Amino acid sequence: MVKGKCYSLLMVDALIVNLDGVVSEVDLSSEFGQFSIDKTDFERLSGWSLKPEGLCKGAVCVPVKNPRELTDGTNIDLVEFARVVNQNIVVDNQHRVAAFGEHAPIRAESMNSLDAPNFMLPDIHGKQVSFSDFNRRKRLLLAWSSW
């Protein structure tokens, strides 16, 4: 389940989760790369397009040293795309899901600063509370995971 919506992979070939948590259903290519989708879907979902000068989004272009690792002409390998543009990605081939994270340099900078990102959670009364609501006060953030 993602953002309140349940997906059945019996009807969907693959799911892509972008930085904002938006889930898109796409056809997955088994012919090329680690996790490849159609070039048209890639451009629609990411805003990036492959041009002779490289991968471009608006006025920004990133050179692609080996285009054959990125594309077979029809499909784009999302794992290679993430490597080229220095963006974090996690792929679960068994469940046919890929999720993008922040660009690696941005994530590294936030990890080096040790500043917790702002987030919202319900308090014990169910009221939504933001981490930034407690600015100028000492805060202790405890995290727990069952794994």
Tab-separated table of C-alpha atoms in Angstrom:
chain	number	residue	atom	x	y	z
A	1	MET	CA	0.000	0.000	0.000
A	2	VAL	CA	1.374	3.405	-0.957
A	3	LYS	CA	-0.238	6.680	0.185
A	4	GLY	CA	-3.542	4.975	0.932
A	5	LYS	CA	-3.789	3.096	-2.353
A	6	CYS	CA	-3.414	-0.650	-2.641
A	7	TYR	CA	-1.789	-2.027	-5.795
A	8	SER	CA	-2.127	-5.562	-7.065
A	9	LEU	CA	0.859	-6.609	-9.138
A	10	LEU	CA	-1.312	-9.232	-10.803
A	11	MET	CA	-2.762	-6.400	-12.899
A	12	VAL	CA	0.260	-4.049	-12.999
A	13	ASP	CA	3.571	-4.891	-14.602
A	14	ALA	CA	5.699	-2.586	-12.397
A	15	LEU	CA	5.469	0.395	-10.059
A	16	ILE	CA	7.714	3.467	-9.892
A	17	VAL	CA	7.703	5.691	-6.792
A	18	ASN	CA	9.064	9.209	-7.293
A	19	LEU	CA	10.580	11.591	-4.727
A	20	ASP	CA	7.145	12.902	-3.739
A	21	GLY	CA	5.799	9.398	-3.094
A	22	VAL	CA	3.655	9.434	-6.232
A	23	VAL	CA	3.235	5.927	-7.614
A	24	SER	CA	3.052	5.285	-11.362
A	25	GLU	CA	2.180	2.054	-13.097
A	26	VAL	CA	4.473	1.170	-16.016
A	27	ASP	CA	5.329	-1.723	-18.303
A	28	LEU	CA	8.665	-3.284	-17.438
A	29	SER	CA	11.031	-4.448	-20.177
A	30	SER	CA	12.712	-7.789	-19.601
A	31	GLU	CA	14.752	-7.369	-22.769
A	32	PHE	CA	17.222	-4.748	-21.529
A	33	GLY	CA	18.958	-3.584	-18.350
A	34	GLN	CA	18.239	-4.206	-14.685
A	35	PHE	CA	14.930	-2.312	-14.425
A	36	SER	CA	13.963	-0.785	-17.765
A	37	ILE	CA	10.863	1.076	-18.862
A	38	ASP	CA	9.752	2.507	-22.185
A	39	LYS	CA	11.494	5.764	-23.136
A	40	THR	CA	8.141	7.571	-23.458
A	41	ASP	CA	7.076	6.507	-19.943
A	42	PHE	CA	10.494	7.515	-18.623
A	43	GLU	CA	10.225	11.028	-20.095
A	44	ARG	CA	6.638	11.443	-18.855
A	45	LEU	CA	7.441	10.294	-15.308
A	46	SER	CA	10.860	11.866	-14.784
A	47	GLY	CA	10.892	14.983	-16.963
A	48	TRP	CA	14.293	13.846	-18.314
A	49	SER	CA	14.858	13.092	-21.988
A	50	LEU	CA	17.748	11.509	-23.832
A	51	LYS	CA	19.281	13.838	-26.413
A	52	PRO	CA	22.560	13.720	-28.369
A	53	GLU	CA	24.153	15.965	-25.706
A	54	GLY	CA	23.078	13.586	-22.889
A	55	LEU	CA	20.230	13.246	-20.405
A	56	CYS	CA	18.436	16.592	-20.262
A	57	LYS	CA	15.821	18.135	-18.001
A	58	GLY	CA	15.016	21.686	-18.990
A	59	ALA	CA	18.278	23.553	-19.602
A	60	VAL	CA	20.351	21.041	-17.598
A	61	CYS	CA	22.087	18.234	-19.481
A	62	VAL	CA	24.215	15.453	-18.002
A	63	PRO	CA	26.649	13.766	-20.395
A	64	VAL	CA	26.188	10.027	-20.900
A	65	LYS	CA	29.536	8.302	-21.457
A	66	ASN	CA	28.106	4.961	-22.542
A	67	PRO	CA	24.585	5.346	-23.962
A	68	ARG	CA	24.364	1.595	-24.691
A	69	GLU	CA	24.253	0.908	-20.934
A	70	LEU	CA	21.433	3.443	-20.510
A	71	THR	CA	19.223	2.613	-23.477
A	72	ASP	CA	18.605	0.092	-26.214
A	73	GLY	CA	16.826	2.787	-28.257
A	74	THR	CA	13.374	1.860	-26.949
A	75	ASN	CA	13.857	1.465	-23.191
A	76	ILE	CA	15.725	3.315	-20.439
A	77	ASP	CA	17.390	1.381	-17.603
A	78	LEU	CA	16.380	3.235	-14.421
A	79	VAL	CA	19.338	1.856	-12.443
A	80	GLU	CA	21.800	3.229	-15.012
A	81	PHE	CA	19.841	6.511	-15.183
A	82	ALA	CA	20.156	6.904	-11.399
A	83	ARG	CA	23.901	6.231	-11.603
A	84	VAL	CA	24.398	8.779	-14.391
A	85	VAL	CA	22.487	11.595	-12.653
A	86	ASN	CA	23.775	10.621	-9.171
A	87	GLN	CA	20.343	9.893	-7.733
A	88	ASN	CA	19.554	7.248	-5.138
A	89	ILE	CA	17.282	4.413	-6.219
A	90	VAL	CA	16.128	1.184	-4.650
A	91	VAL	CA	14.825	-1.640	-6.825
A	92	ASP	CA	12.940	-4.775	-5.846
A	93	ASN	CA	13.001	-6.946	-8.958
A	94	GLN	CA	10.973	-9.718	-7.329
A	95	HIS	CA	8.044	-7.379	-6.650
A	96	ARG	CA	8.776	-5.162	-9.693
A	97	VAL	CA	9.003	-1.896	-7.734
A	98	ALA	CA	11.532	0.940	-8.037
A	99	ALA	CA	11.658	3.965	-5.738
A	100	PHE	CA	13.740	7.097	-6.216
A	101	GLY	CA	15.357	8.938	-3.328
A	102	GLU	CA	17.080	12.275	-3.065
A	103	HIS	CA	20.091	13.041	-5.206
A	104	ALA	CA	23.149	11.575	-3.525
A	105	PRO	CA	24.967	14.911	-2.896
A	106	ILE	CA	21.871	16.434	-1.248
A	107	ARG	CA	21.429	13.367	0.940
A	108	ALA	CA	25.138	13.359	1.874
A	109	GLU	CA	24.969	17.042	2.829
A	110	SER	CA	21.975	16.489	5.106
A	111	MET	CA	23.678	13.470	6.715
A	112	ASN	CA	26.853	15.499	7.340
A	113	SER	CA	24.926	18.362	8.942
A	114	LEU	CA	23.189	15.984	11.376
A	115	ASP	CA	20.076	18.170	11.115
A	116	ALA	CA	16.878	16.142	11.284
A	117	PRO	CA	14.500	16.837	8.406
A	118	ASN	CA	11.163	18.394	9.203
A	119	PHE	CA	8.291	15.915	9.375
A	120	MET	CA	4.799	15.606	10.828
A	121	LEU	CA	3.388	12.897	13.099
A	122	PRO	CA	0.302	12.634	15.272
A	123	ASP	CA	0.796	13.298	18.993
A	124	ILE	CA	-0.814	11.115	21.678
A	125	HIS	CA	-4.097	13.015	21.169
A	126	GLY	CA	-4.099	12.504	17.381
A	127	LYS	CA	-3.204	16.139	16.562
A	128	GLN	CA	-0.641	16.546	13.753
A	129	VAL	CA	2.599	17.978	15.139
A	130	SER	CA	5.588	19.123	13.109
A	131	PHE	CA	9.174	18.595	14.253
A	132	SER	CA	9.774	22.294	13.542
A	133	ASP	CA	6.998	23.209	16.031
A	134	PHE	CA	9.622	22.660	18.712
A	135	ASN	CA	12.319	24.971	17.333
A	136	ARG	CA	14.376	26.855	19.920
A	137	ARG	CA	13.793	23.991	22.352
A	138	LYS	CA	15.902	20.938	23.003
A	139	ARG	CA	14.568	17.957	21.082
A	140	LEU	CA	15.351	14.292	21.468
A	141	LEU	CA	14.422	12.138	18.512
A	142	LEU	CA	14.107	8.415	19.208
A	143	ALA	CA	13.703	5.986	16.340
A	144	TRP	CA	12.858	2.320	16.523
A	145	SER	CA	12.503	-0.411	13.965
A	146	SER	CA	11.487	-4.034	14.272
A	147	TRP	CA	14.043	-5.170	11.712
